Amino acid sequence: MKLTRFTDFGLRALMYLGAHPGRPISAGEISDRFRVSRDHMMKSLQALDAMGLVSATRGRGGGFQLTRGAGLARLGFVARTLEPSLALAECFEEESTCPLTGGCLLAGALGEAQAAFFDTLDGYTLGDLVAADGPHLVQLGGLRVG
Amino acid sequence: MKLTRFTDFGLRALMYLGAHPGRPISAGEISDRFRVSRDHMMKSLQALDAMGLVSATRGRGGGFQLTRGAGLARLGFVARTLEPSLALAECFEEESTCPLTGGCLLAGALGEAQAAFFDTLDGYTLGDLVAADGPHLVQLGGLRVG
């Protein structure tokens, strides 16, 4: 059971940006801090931009910042939107070849469990996570060399 | 967000066996009905055997049957046990390179959501699913040729 890397990186980018308010932060800085691919991090940042959670400024000194109100976004909403597919199992997919599709209680149980997953995440806003982790993240930022 | 094929096949095999009591059923029959790889289905069946949910008989006419009491198994228990990794995101893994590991509220929120997922599945037993889907599954079995 796994979220995609796309969602994983997106969530971490939001946390990093939330802990470093007041200046645009480049995709390279974020990916360096998390030791992950800059290209993949950039794709997640672009999705966050499209969702209105971050805004980008171009040019020298440019980068990404959280938009006003991003801290109010619920974590379940963010994860649900970033995940490219919510097809938990083959039977959830449109081209499913499972002969039980339609009348299957298993799919219903899995769907209910998935809803519980995202509902639980909706109990947290980005602001909740950043507020608690801010000092830790800022400390990490302070350790950054260069 | 996805369960592994391993878990997906395992759950479907349990449903099929539950709907066809009284005779051993081969991995080939199950994989044919679901139009999936026999080898992969066999791996899931072996895991179910190790969990005590199915028993295998060898030789001509052999195959798999649900064990007595398998219908009482909770779906969350089954899925939690079949899933090879419960590492929802990179930060859940032992070799995580995320600098936030340890002090991160995001991982806590994700872990809580994952628990809600499996807890919801634990609201169902295999017997619940088979009892409701039995006629449907039996009908599919009846359509089988050969």
PDB file of C-alpha atoms in Angstrom:
ATOM      1  CA  MET A   1       0.000   0.000   0.000  1.00  0.00           C
ATOM      2  CA  LYS A   2       1.652   3.123  -1.187  1.00  0.00           C
ATOM      3  CA  LEU A   3       1.032   6.692  -2.168  1.00  0.00           C
ATOM      4  CA  THR A   4       2.800   7.693  -5.357  1.00  0.00           C
ATOM      5  CA  ARG A   5       6.127   9.490  -5.228  1.00  0.00           C
ATOM      6  CA  PHE A   6       4.296  12.371  -6.878  1.00  0.00           C
ATOM      7  CA  THR A   7       2.072  12.810  -3.818  1.00  0.00           C
ATOM      8  CA  ASP A   8       4.875  12.080  -1.358  1.00  0.00           C
ATOM      9  CA  PHE A   9       7.074  14.815  -2.866  1.00  0.00           C
ATOM     10  CA  GLY A  10       4.176  17.246  -3.088  1.00  0.00           C
ATOM     11  CA  LEU A  11       3.368  16.879   0.603  1.00  0.00           C
ATOM     12  CA  ARG A  12       6.974  17.324   1.607  1.00  0.00           C
ATOM     13  CA  ALA A  13       7.376  20.392  -0.602  1.00  0.00           C
ATOM     14  CA  LEU A  14       4.373  21.980   1.096  1.00  0.00           C
ATOM     15  CA  MET A  15       5.873  21.341   4.512  1.00  0.00           C
ATOM     16  CA  TYR A  16       9.217  22.811   3.509  1.00  0.00           C
ATOM     17  CA  LEU A  17       7.656  25.906   1.975  1.00  0.00           C
ATOM     18  CA  GLY A  18       5.460  26.373   5.019  1.00  0.00           C
ATOM     19  CA  ALA A  19       8.472  26.401   7.271  1.00  0.00           C
ATOM     20  CA  HIS A  20      10.310  28.953   5.126  1.00  0.00           C
ATOM     21  CA  PRO A  21       7.870  31.808   4.618  1.00  0.00           C
ATOM     22  CA  GLY A  22       8.789  35.157   3.171  1.00  0.00           C
ATOM     23  CA  ARG A  23      11.010  34.195   0.270  1.00  0.00           C
ATOM     24  CA  PRO A  24      10.639  32.177  -2.943  1.00  0.00           C
ATOM     25  CA  ILE A  25      12.339  28.793  -2.723  1.00  0.00           C
ATOM     26  CA  SER A  26      13.659  26.959  -5.757  1.00  0.00           C
ATOM     27  CA  ALA A  27      12.765  23.379  -6.676  1.00  0.00           C
ATOM     28  CA  GLY A  28      16.493  22.655  -6.476  1.00  0.00           C
ATOM     29  CA  GLU A  29      16.708  23.763  -2.854  1.00  0.00           C
ATOM     30  CA  ILE A  30      13.749  21.591  -1.859  1.00  0.00           C
ATOM     31  CA  SER A  31      14.950  18.536  -3.752  1.00  0.00           C
ATOM     32  CA  ASP A  32      18.457  18.974  -2.327  1.00  0.00           C
ATOM     33  CA  ARG A  33      17.125  19.091   1.216  1.00  0.00           C
ATOM     34  CA  PHE A  34      15.111  15.918   0.696  1.00  0.00           C
ATOM     35  CA  ARG A  35      17.793  14.293  -1.483  1.00  0.00           C
ATOM     36  CA  VAL A  36      15.355  13.485  -4.277  1.00  0.00           C
ATOM     37  CA  SER A  37      15.151  14.089  -8.022  1.00  0.00           C
ATOM     38  CA  ARG A  38      14.756  17.779  -8.908  1.00  0.00           C
ATOM     39  CA  ASP A  39      12.697  16.914 -11.995  1.00  0.00           C
ATOM     40  CA  HIS A  40      10.217  14.863 -10.014  1.00  0.00           C
ATOM     41  CA  MET A  41      10.004  17.514  -7.320  1.00  0.00           C
ATOM     42  CA  MET A  42       9.328  20.121 -10.015  1.00  0.00           C
ATOM     43  CA  LYS A  43       6.408  18.066 -11.364  1.00  0.00           C
ATOM     44  CA  SER A  44       4.828  17.896  -7.932  1.00  0.00           C
ATOM     45  CA  LEU A  45       5.384  21.646  -7.442  1.00  0.00           C
ATOM     46  CA  GLN A  46       3.674  22.360 -10.759  1.00  0.00           C
ATOM     47  CA  ALA A  47       0.668  20.334  -9.632  1.00  0.00           C
ATOM     48  CA  LEU A  48       0.567  22.277  -6.355  1.00  0.00           C
ATOM     49  CA  ASP A  49       0.695  25.472  -8.424  1.00  0.00           C
ATOM     50  CA  ALA A  50      -2.263  24.275 -10.513  1.00  0.00           C
ATOM     51  CA  MET A  51      -4.141  23.508  -7.283  1.00  0.00           C
ATOM     52  CA  GLY A  52      -3.536  27.064  -6.060  1.00  0.00           C
ATOM     53  CA  LEU A  53      -1.487  25.955  -3.077  1.00  0.00           C
ATOM     54  CA  VAL A  54       1.811  27.467  -4.233  1.00  0.00           C
ATOM     55  CA  SER A  55       2.719  30.303  -6.554  1.00  0.00           C
ATOM     56  CA  ALA A  56       5.846  30.535  -8.663  1.00  0.00           C
ATOM     57  CA  THR A  57       8.005  33.538  -9.456  1.00  0.00           C
ATOM     58  CA  ARG A  58      10.433  33.343 -12.341  1.00  0.00           C
ATOM     59  CA  GLY A  59      13.946  34.567 -12.823  1.00  0.00           C
ATOM     60  CA  ARG A  60      16.928  35.076 -10.554  1.00  0.00           C
ATOM     61  CA  GLY A  61      15.908  34.610  -6.929  1.00  0.00           C
ATOM     62  CA  GLY A  62      12.597  33.140  -8.092  1.00  0.00           C
ATOM     63  CA  GLY A  63      10.959  30.025  -6.805  1.00  0.00           C
ATOM     64  CA  PHE A  64       7.878  28.782  -5.003  1.00  0.00           C
ATOM     65  CA  GLN A  65       5.934  30.122  -2.054  1.00  0.00           C
ATOM     66  CA  LEU A  66       2.783  28.976  -0.345  1.00  0.00           C
ATOM     67  CA  THR A  67      -0.220  31.007  -1.391  1.00  0.00           C
ATOM     68  CA  ARG A  68      -2.252  32.857   1.209  1.00  0.00           C
ATOM     69  CA  GLY A  69      -4.711  30.410   2.676  1.00  0.00           C
ATOM     70  CA  ALA A  70      -2.741  27.311   1.684  1.00  0.00           C
ATOM     71  CA  GLY A  71      -2.361  26.548   5.380  1.00  0.00           C
ATOM     72  CA  LEU A  72      -6.129  26.026   5.548  1.00  0.00           C
ATOM     73  CA  ALA A  73      -6.063  23.251   2.941  1.00  0.00           C
ATOM     74  CA  ARG A  74      -7.020  19.871   4.335  1.00  0.00           C
ATOM     75  CA  LEU A  75      -4.471  17.123   3.961  1.00  0.00           C
ATOM     76  CA  GLY A  76      -7.004  14.632   2.597  1.00  0.00           C
ATOM     77  CA  PHE A  77      -7.999  17.059  -0.126  1.00  0.00           C
ATOM     78  CA  VAL A  78      -4.356  17.552  -1.077  1.00  0.00           C
ATOM     79  CA  ALA A  79      -3.555  13.834  -1.166  1.00  0.00           C
ATOM     80  CA  ARG A  80      -6.792  12.947  -2.983  1.00  0.00           C
ATOM     81  CA  THR A  81      -6.047  15.565  -5.637  1.00  0.00           C
ATOM     82  CA  LEU A  82      -2.375  14.715  -6.109  1.00  0.00           C
ATOM     83  CA  GLU A  83      -2.876  10.951  -6.390  1.00  0.00           C
ATOM     84  CA  PRO A  84      -3.001  10.145 -10.117  1.00  0.00           C
ATOM     85  CA  SER A  85      -5.155   7.103  -9.517  1.00  0.00           C
ATOM     86  CA  LEU A  86      -7.420   6.124  -6.655  1.00  0.00           C
ATOM     87  CA  ALA A  87      -7.832   2.633  -8.088  1.00  0.00           C
ATOM     88  CA  LEU A  88      -6.906   0.603  -5.013  1.00  0.00           C
ATOM     89  CA  ALA A  89      -7.177  -2.687  -6.839  1.00  0.00           C
ATOM     90  CA  GLU A  90      -7.699  -3.849 -10.398  1.00  0.00           C
ATOM     91  CA  CYS A  91     -11.471  -3.953  -9.877  1.00  0.00           C
ATOM     92  CA  PHE A  92     -11.513  -0.158  -9.391  1.00  0.00           C
ATOM     93  CA  GLU A  93     -10.183   0.534 -12.857  1.00  0.00           C
ATOM     94  CA  GLU A  94     -12.361   1.371 -15.800  1.00  0.00           C
ATOM     95  CA  GLU A  95     -10.869  -1.387 -17.917  1.00  0.00           C
ATOM     96  CA  SER A  96     -11.199  -3.975 -15.175  1.00  0.00           C
ATOM     97  CA  THR A  97     -11.342  -7.548 -16.393  1.00  0.00           C
ATOM     98  CA  CYS A  98     -12.631  -8.854 -13.061  1.00  0.00           C
ATOM     99  CA  PRO A  99     -15.884 -10.727 -13.682  1.00  0.00           C
ATOM    100  CA  LEU A 100     -17.202  -9.655 -10.274  1.00  0.00           C
ATOM    101  CA  THR A 101     -17.162  -5.923 -11.024  1.00  0.00           C
ATOM    102  CA  GLY A 102     -20.526  -4.401 -10.296  1.00  0.00           C
ATOM    103  CA  GLY A 103     -21.897  -6.861  -7.784  1.00  0.00           C
ATOM    104  CA  CYS A 104     -18.856  -7.205  -5.554  1.00  0.00           C
ATOM    105  CA  LEU A 105     -18.928  -6.354  -1.833  1.00  0.00           C
ATOM    106  CA  LEU A 106     -15.139  -6.469  -1.676  1.00  0.00           C
ATOM    107  CA  ALA A 107     -14.850  -3.371  -3.846  1.00  0.00           C
ATOM    108  CA  GLY A 108     -17.389  -1.637  -1.623  1.00  0.00           C
ATOM    109  CA  ALA A 109     -15.420  -2.477   1.520  1.00  0.00           C
ATOM    110  CA  LEU A 110     -12.177  -1.281  -0.058  1.00  0.00           C
ATOM    111  CA  GLY A 111     -13.832   1.934  -1.214  1.00  0.00           C
ATOM    112  CA  GLU A 112     -15.168   2.564   2.277  1.00  0.00           C
ATOM    113  CA  ALA A 113     -11.689   1.996   3.719  1.00  0.00           C
ATOM    114  CA  GLN A 114     -10.155   4.397   1.214  1.00  0.00           C
ATOM    115  CA  ALA A 115     -12.704   7.047   2.185  1.00  0.00           C
ATOM    116  CA  ALA A 116     -11.749   6.526   5.849  1.00  0.00           C
ATOM    117  CA  PHE A 117      -8.105   7.031   4.880  1.00  0.00           C
ATOM    118  CA  PHE A 118      -8.704  10.398   3.235  1.00  0.00           C
ATOM    119  CA  ASP A 119     -11.246  11.487   5.842  1.00  0.00           C
ATOM    120  CA  THR A 120      -8.637  10.919   8.535  1.00  0.00           C
ATOM    121  CA  LEU A 121      -6.160  13.061   6.617  1.00  0.00           C
ATOM    122  CA  ASP A 122      -8.850  15.725   6.313  1.00  0.00           C
ATOM    123  CA  GLY A 123      -8.624  16.030  10.098  1.00  0.00           C
ATOM    124  CA  TYR A 124      -5.368  17.906   9.522  1.00  0.00           C
ATOM    125  CA  THR A 125      -4.705  21.144   7.688  1.00  0.00           C
ATOM    126  CA  LEU A 126      -1.338  21.963   6.181  1.00  0.00           C
ATOM    127  CA  GLY A 127      -1.165  24.682   8.800  1.00  0.00           C
ATOM    128  CA  ASP A 128      -1.459  22.082  11.570  1.00  0.00           C
ATOM    129  CA  LEU A 129       1.552  20.204  10.256  1.00  0.00           C
ATOM    130  CA  VAL A 130       3.682  23.223   9.515  1.00  0.00           C
ATOM    131  CA  ALA A 131       2.930  24.930  12.820  1.00  0.00           C
ATOM    132  CA  ALA A 132       4.095  21.902  14.739  1.00  0.00           C
ATOM    133  CA  ASP A 133       7.057  21.091  12.546  1.00  0.00           C
ATOM    134  CA  GLY A 134       8.116  24.623  11.715  1.00  0.00           C
ATOM    135  CA  PRO A 135      11.012  24.919  14.131  1.00  0.00           C
ATOM    136  CA  HIS A 136      12.333  21.529  13.103  1.00  0.00           C
ATOM    137  CA  LEU A 137      12.158  22.405   9.443  1.00  0.00           C
ATOM    138  CA  VAL A 138      13.688  25.812   9.994  1.00  0.00           C
ATOM    139  CA  GLN A 139      16.504  24.172  11.873  1.00  0.00           C
ATOM    140  CA  LEU A 140      17.096  21.901   8.899  1.00  0.00           C
ATOM    141  CA  GLY A 141      17.092  24.966   6.679  1.00  0.00           C
ATOM    142  CA  GLY A 142      19.686  26.528   8.936  1.00  0.00           C
ATOM    143  CA  LEU A 143      21.932  23.516   8.533  1.00  0.00           C
ATOM    144  CA  ARG A 144      21.944  23.977   4.793  1.00  0.00           C
ATOM    145  CA  VAL A 145      25.352  24.807   3.383  1.00  0.00           C
ATOM    146  CA  GLY A 146      25.840  27.299   0.555  1.00  0.00           C
TER     147      GLY A 146
ATOM    148  CA  MET B   1      -2.809   4.757  -3.900  1.00  0.00           C
ATOM    149  CA  LYS B   2      -2.836   1.087  -4.564  1.00  0.00           C
ATOM    150  CA  LEU B   3      -2.811  -2.282  -2.912  1.00  0.00           C
ATOM    151  CA  THR B   4      -0.351  -4.696  -4.477  1.00  0.00           C
ATOM    152  CA  ARG B   5      -1.503  -7.214  -7.049  1.00  0.00           C
ATOM    153  CA  PHE B   6      -0.451  -9.823  -4.513  1.00  0.00           C
ATOM    154  CA  THR B   7      -3.108  -8.640  -2.067  1.00  0.00           C
ATOM    155  CA  ASP B   8      -5.679  -8.004  -4.787  1.00  0.00           C
ATOM    156  CA  PHE B   9      -5.374 -11.579  -6.095  1.00  0.00           C
ATOM    157  CA  GLY B  10      -5.361 -13.020  -2.590  1.00  0.00           C
ATOM    158  CA  LEU B  11      -8.629 -11.314  -1.694  1.00  0.00           C
ATOM    159  CA  ARG B  12     -10.290 -12.422  -4.903  1.00  0.00           C
ATOM    160  CA  ALA B  13      -9.112 -15.998  -4.454  1.00  0.00           C
ATOM    161  CA  LEU B  14     -10.678 -16.062  -0.980  1.00  0.00           C
ATOM    162  CA  MET B  15     -13.968 -14.827  -2.379  1.00  0.00           C
ATOM    163  CA  TYR B  16     -13.978 -17.412  -5.142  1.00  0.00           C
ATOM    164  CA  LEU B  17     -13.150 -20.273  -2.782  1.00  0.00           C
ATOM    165  CA  GLY B  18     -15.801 -19.120  -0.344  1.00  0.00           C
ATOM    166  CA  ALA B  19     -18.417 -19.290  -3.047  1.00  0.00           C
ATOM    167  CA  HIS B  20     -17.394 -22.811  -4.095  1.00  0.00           C
ATOM    168  CA  PRO B  21     -17.302 -24.867  -0.921  1.00  0.00           C
ATOM    169  CA  GLY B  22     -17.010 -28.623  -0.801  1.00  0.00           C
ATOM    170  CA  ARG B  23     -14.362 -29.282  -3.426  1.00  0.00           C
ATOM    171  CA  PRO B  24     -10.693 -28.335  -3.938  1.00  0.00           C
ATOM    172  CA  ILE B  25     -10.236 -25.685  -6.607  1.00  0.00           C
ATOM    173  CA  SER B  26      -7.073 -25.351  -8.646  1.00  0.00           C
ATOM    174  CA  ALA B  27      -5.080 -22.141  -8.990  1.00  0.00           C
ATOM    175  CA  GLY B  28      -5.661 -22.470 -12.729  1.00  0.00           C
ATOM    176  CA  GLU B  29      -9.421 -22.394 -12.349  1.00  0.00           C
ATOM    177  CA  ILE B  30      -9.295 -19.286 -10.175  1.00  0.00           C
ATOM    178  CA  SER B  31      -6.833 -17.451 -12.415  1.00  0.00           C
ATOM    179  CA  ASP B  32      -8.868 -18.379 -15.505  1.00  0.00           C
ATOM    180  CA  ARG B  33     -12.045 -17.003 -13.953  1.00  0.00           C
ATOM    181  CA  PHE B  34     -10.344 -13.733 -13.101  1.00  0.00           C
ATOM    182  CA  ARG B  35      -8.274 -13.690 -16.307  1.00  0.00           C
ATOM    183  CA  VAL B  36      -5.004 -13.153 -14.442  1.00  0.00           C
ATOM    184  CA  SER B  37      -1.609 -14.827 -14.308  1.00  0.00           C
ATOM    185  CA  ARG B  38      -1.717 -18.318 -12.816  1.00  0.00           C
ATOM    186  CA  ASP B  39       1.782 -17.928 -11.361  1.00  0.00           C
ATOM    187  CA  HIS B  40       0.876 -14.743  -9.540  1.00  0.00           C
ATOM    188  CA  MET B  41      -2.373 -16.246  -8.303  1.00  0.00           C
ATOM    189  CA  MET B  42      -0.443 -19.241  -7.010  1.00  0.00           C
ATOM    190  CA  LYS B  43       1.878 -16.999  -4.999  1.00  0.00           C
ATOM    191  CA  SER B  44      -1.072 -15.327  -3.328  1.00  0.00           C
ATOM    192  CA  LEU B  45      -2.665 -18.722  -2.624  1.00  0.00           C
ATOM    193  CA  GLN B  46       0.541 -19.918  -1.005  1.00  0.00           C
ATOM    194  CA  ALA B  47       0.534 -16.883   1.273  1.00  0.00           C
ATOM    195  CA  LEU B  48      -3.094 -17.589   2.202  1.00  0.00           C
ATOM    196  CA  ASP B  49      -2.053 -21.153   2.968  1.00  0.00           C
ATOM    197  CA  ALA B  50       0.734 -19.911   5.245  1.00  0.00           C
ATOM    198  CA  MET B  51      -1.804 -17.666   7.004  1.00  0.00           C
ATOM    199  CA  GLY B  52      -4.055 -20.679   7.633  1.00  0.00           C
ATOM    200  CA  LEU B  53      -6.906 -19.320   5.543  1.00  0.00           C
ATOM    201  CA  VAL B  54      -6.744 -21.980   2.838  1.00  0.00           C
ATOM    202  CA  SER B  55      -5.478 -25.541   2.726  1.00  0.00           C
ATOM    203  CA  ALA B  56      -4.045 -27.288  -0.298  1.00  0.00           C
ATOM    204  CA  THR B  57      -4.473 -30.858  -1.442  1.00  0.00           C
ATOM    205  CA  ARG B  58      -2.086 -32.283  -3.997  1.00  0.00           C
ATOM    206  CA  GLY B  59      -2.518 -34.541  -6.969  1.00  0.00           C
ATOM    207  CA  ARG B  60      -5.291 -35.097  -9.471  1.00  0.00           C
ATOM    208  CA  GLY B  61      -8.442 -33.278  -8.398  1.00  0.00           C
ATOM    209  CA  GLY B  62      -6.408 -31.373  -5.805  1.00  0.00           C
ATOM    210  CA  GLY B  63      -6.499 -27.673  -5.184  1.00  0.00           C
ATOM    211  CA  PHE B  64      -7.366 -25.146  -2.547  1.00  0.00           C
ATOM    212  CA  GLN B  65     -10.215 -24.871  -0.075  1.00  0.00           C
ATOM    213  CA  LEU B  66     -11.016 -22.405   2.668  1.00  0.00           C
ATOM    214  CA  THR B  67     -10.116 -23.723   6.072  1.00  0.00           C
ATOM    215  CA  ARG B  68     -12.754 -24.010   8.773  1.00  0.00           C
ATOM    216  CA  GLY B  69     -13.053 -20.645  10.409  1.00  0.00           C
ATOM    217  CA  ALA B  70     -11.582 -18.696   7.486  1.00  0.00           C
ATOM    218  CA  GLY B  71     -14.927 -16.959   7.128  1.00  0.00           C
ATOM    219  CA  LEU B  72     -14.336 -15.367  10.539  1.00  0.00           C
ATOM    220  CA  ALA B  73     -11.099 -13.692   9.413  1.00  0.00           C
ATOM    221  CA  ARG B  74     -11.332  -9.924   9.340  1.00  0.00           C
ATOM    222  CA  LEU B  75     -10.617  -8.267   6.025  1.00  0.00           C
ATOM    223  CA  GLY B  76      -8.222  -5.725   7.545  1.00  0.00           C
ATOM    224  CA  PHE B  77      -6.174  -8.507   9.079  1.00  0.00           C
ATOM    225  CA  VAL B  78      -5.992 -10.273   5.722  1.00  0.00           C
ATOM    226  CA  ALA B  79      -4.988  -7.153   3.768  1.00  0.00           C
ATOM    227  CA  ARG B  80      -2.505  -6.003   6.420  1.00  0.00           C
ATOM    228  CA  THR B  81      -0.847  -9.413   6.381  1.00  0.00           C
ATOM    229  CA  LEU B  82      -0.747  -9.832   2.597  1.00  0.00           C
ATOM    230  CA  GLU B  83       0.644  -6.371   1.852  1.00  0.00           C
ATOM    231  CA  PRO B  84       4.419  -6.788   1.470  1.00  0.00           C
ATOM    232  CA  SER B  85       5.058  -3.225   2.584  1.00  0.00           C
ATOM    233  CA  LEU B  86       2.977  -0.826   4.611  1.00  0.00           C
ATOM    234  CA  ALA B  87       5.384   2.014   3.793  1.00  0.00           C
ATOM    235  CA  LEU B  88       2.877   4.547   2.479  1.00  0.00           C
ATOM    236  CA  ALA B  89       5.577   7.027   1.564  1.00  0.00           C
ATOM    237  CA  GLU B  90       9.345   7.116   1.469  1.00  0.00           C
ATOM    238  CA  CYS B  91       9.484   8.417   5.045  1.00  0.00           C
ATOM    239  CA  PHE B  92       7.958   5.161   6.313  1.00  0.00           C
ATOM    240  CA  GLU B  93      10.841   3.058   5.055  1.00  0.00           C
ATOM    241  CA  GLU B  94      13.738   1.974   7.180  1.00  0.00           C
ATOM    242  CA  GLU B  95      16.286   3.370   4.761  1.00  0.00           C
ATOM    243  CA  SER B  96      14.470   6.678   4.435  1.00  0.00           C
ATOM    244  CA  THR B  97      16.674   9.575   3.398  1.00  0.00           C
ATOM    245  CA  CYS B  98      14.078  12.173   4.383  1.00  0.00           C
ATOM    246  CA  PRO B  99      15.708  14.583   6.831  1.00  0.00           C
ATOM    247  CA  LEU B 100      12.406  15.060   8.643  1.00  0.00           C
ATOM    248  CA  THR B 101      12.055  11.433   9.740  1.00  0.00           C
ATOM    249  CA  GLY B 102      11.465  11.233  13.440  1.00  0.00           C
ATOM    250  CA  GLY B 103      10.057  14.668  14.121  1.00  0.00           C
ATOM    251  CA  CYS B 104       7.524  14.824  11.303  1.00  0.00           C
ATOM    252  CA  LEU B 105       3.790  15.237  11.898  1.00  0.00           C
ATOM    253  CA  LEU B 106       3.035  14.324   8.284  1.00  0.00           C
ATOM    254  CA  ALA B 107       4.185  10.744   8.846  1.00  0.00           C
ATOM    255  CA  GLY B 108       1.997  10.571  11.943  1.00  0.00           C
ATOM    256  CA  ALA B 109      -1.056  11.801  10.031  1.00  0.00           C
ATOM    257  CA  LEU B 110      -0.411   9.302   7.223  1.00  0.00           C
ATOM    258  CA  GLY B 111       0.041   6.489   9.719  1.00  0.00           C
ATOM    259  CA  GLU B 112      -3.226   7.393  11.423  1.00  0.00           C
ATOM    260  CA  ALA B 113      -4.997   7.391   8.050  1.00  0.00           C
ATOM    261  CA  GLN B 114      -3.544   4.002   7.192  1.00  0.00           C
ATOM    262  CA  ALA B 115      -4.792   2.608  10.497  1.00  0.00           C
ATOM    263  CA  ALA B 116      -8.264   3.977   9.677  1.00  0.00           C
ATOM    264  CA  PHE B 117      -8.080   2.198   6.326  1.00  0.00           C
ATOM    265  CA  PHE B 118      -7.381  -1.211   7.848  1.00  0.00           C
ATOM    266  CA  ASP B 119      -9.730  -0.646  10.779  1.00  0.00           C
ATOM    267  CA  THR B 120     -12.549  -0.027   8.305  1.00  0.00           C
ATOM    268  CA  LEU B 121     -11.733  -3.275   6.514  1.00  0.00           C
ATOM    269  CA  ASP B 122     -11.761  -5.021   9.888  1.00  0.00           C
ATOM    270  CA  GLY B 123     -15.451  -4.169  10.026  1.00  0.00           C
ATOM    271  CA  TYR B 124     -15.966  -6.969   7.506  1.00  0.00           C
ATOM    272  CA  THR B 125     -15.231 -10.658   7.779  1.00  0.00           C
ATOM    273  CA  LEU B 126     -14.573 -12.836   4.754  1.00  0.00           C
ATOM    274  CA  GLY B 127     -17.852 -14.530   5.625  1.00  0.00           C
ATOM    275  CA  ASP B 128     -19.683 -11.197   5.280  1.00  0.00           C
ATOM    276  CA  LEU B 129     -18.396 -10.765   1.743  1.00  0.00           C
ATOM    277  CA  VAL B 130     -18.878 -14.337   0.626  1.00  0.00           C
ATOM    278  CA  ALA B 131     -22.361 -14.620   2.098  1.00  0.00           C
ATOM    279  CA  ALA B 132     -23.505 -11.580   0.169  1.00  0.00           C
ATOM    280  CA  ASP B 133     -21.679 -12.394  -3.043  1.00  0.00           C
ATOM    281  CA  GLY B 134     -22.061 -16.132  -2.968  1.00  0.00           C
ATOM    282  CA  PRO B 135     -24.904 -16.455  -5.437  1.00  0.00           C
ATOM    283  CA  HIS B 136     -23.172 -14.102  -7.839  1.00  0.00           C
ATOM    284  CA  LEU B 137     -19.929 -16.034  -7.605  1.00  0.00           C
ATOM    285  CA  VAL B 138     -21.671 -19.363  -7.935  1.00  0.00           C
ATOM    286  CA  GLN B 139     -23.407 -18.082 -11.019  1.00  0.00           C
ATOM    287  CA  LEU B 140     -20.066 -17.159 -12.501  1.00  0.00           C
ATOM    288  CA  GLY B 141     -18.816 -20.634 -11.624  1.00  0.00           C
ATOM    289  CA  GLY B 142     -21.804 -22.065 -13.429  1.00  0.00           C
ATOM    290  CA  LEU B 143     -20.879 -20.185 -16.566  1.00  0.00           C
ATOM    291  CA  ARG B 144     -17.480 -21.818 -16.607  1.00  0.00           C
ATOM    292  CA  VAL B 145     -16.864 -24.061 -19.600  1.00  0.00           C
ATOM    293  CA  GLY B 146     -14.991 -27.338 -19.284  1.00  0.00           C
TER     294      GLY B 146
END
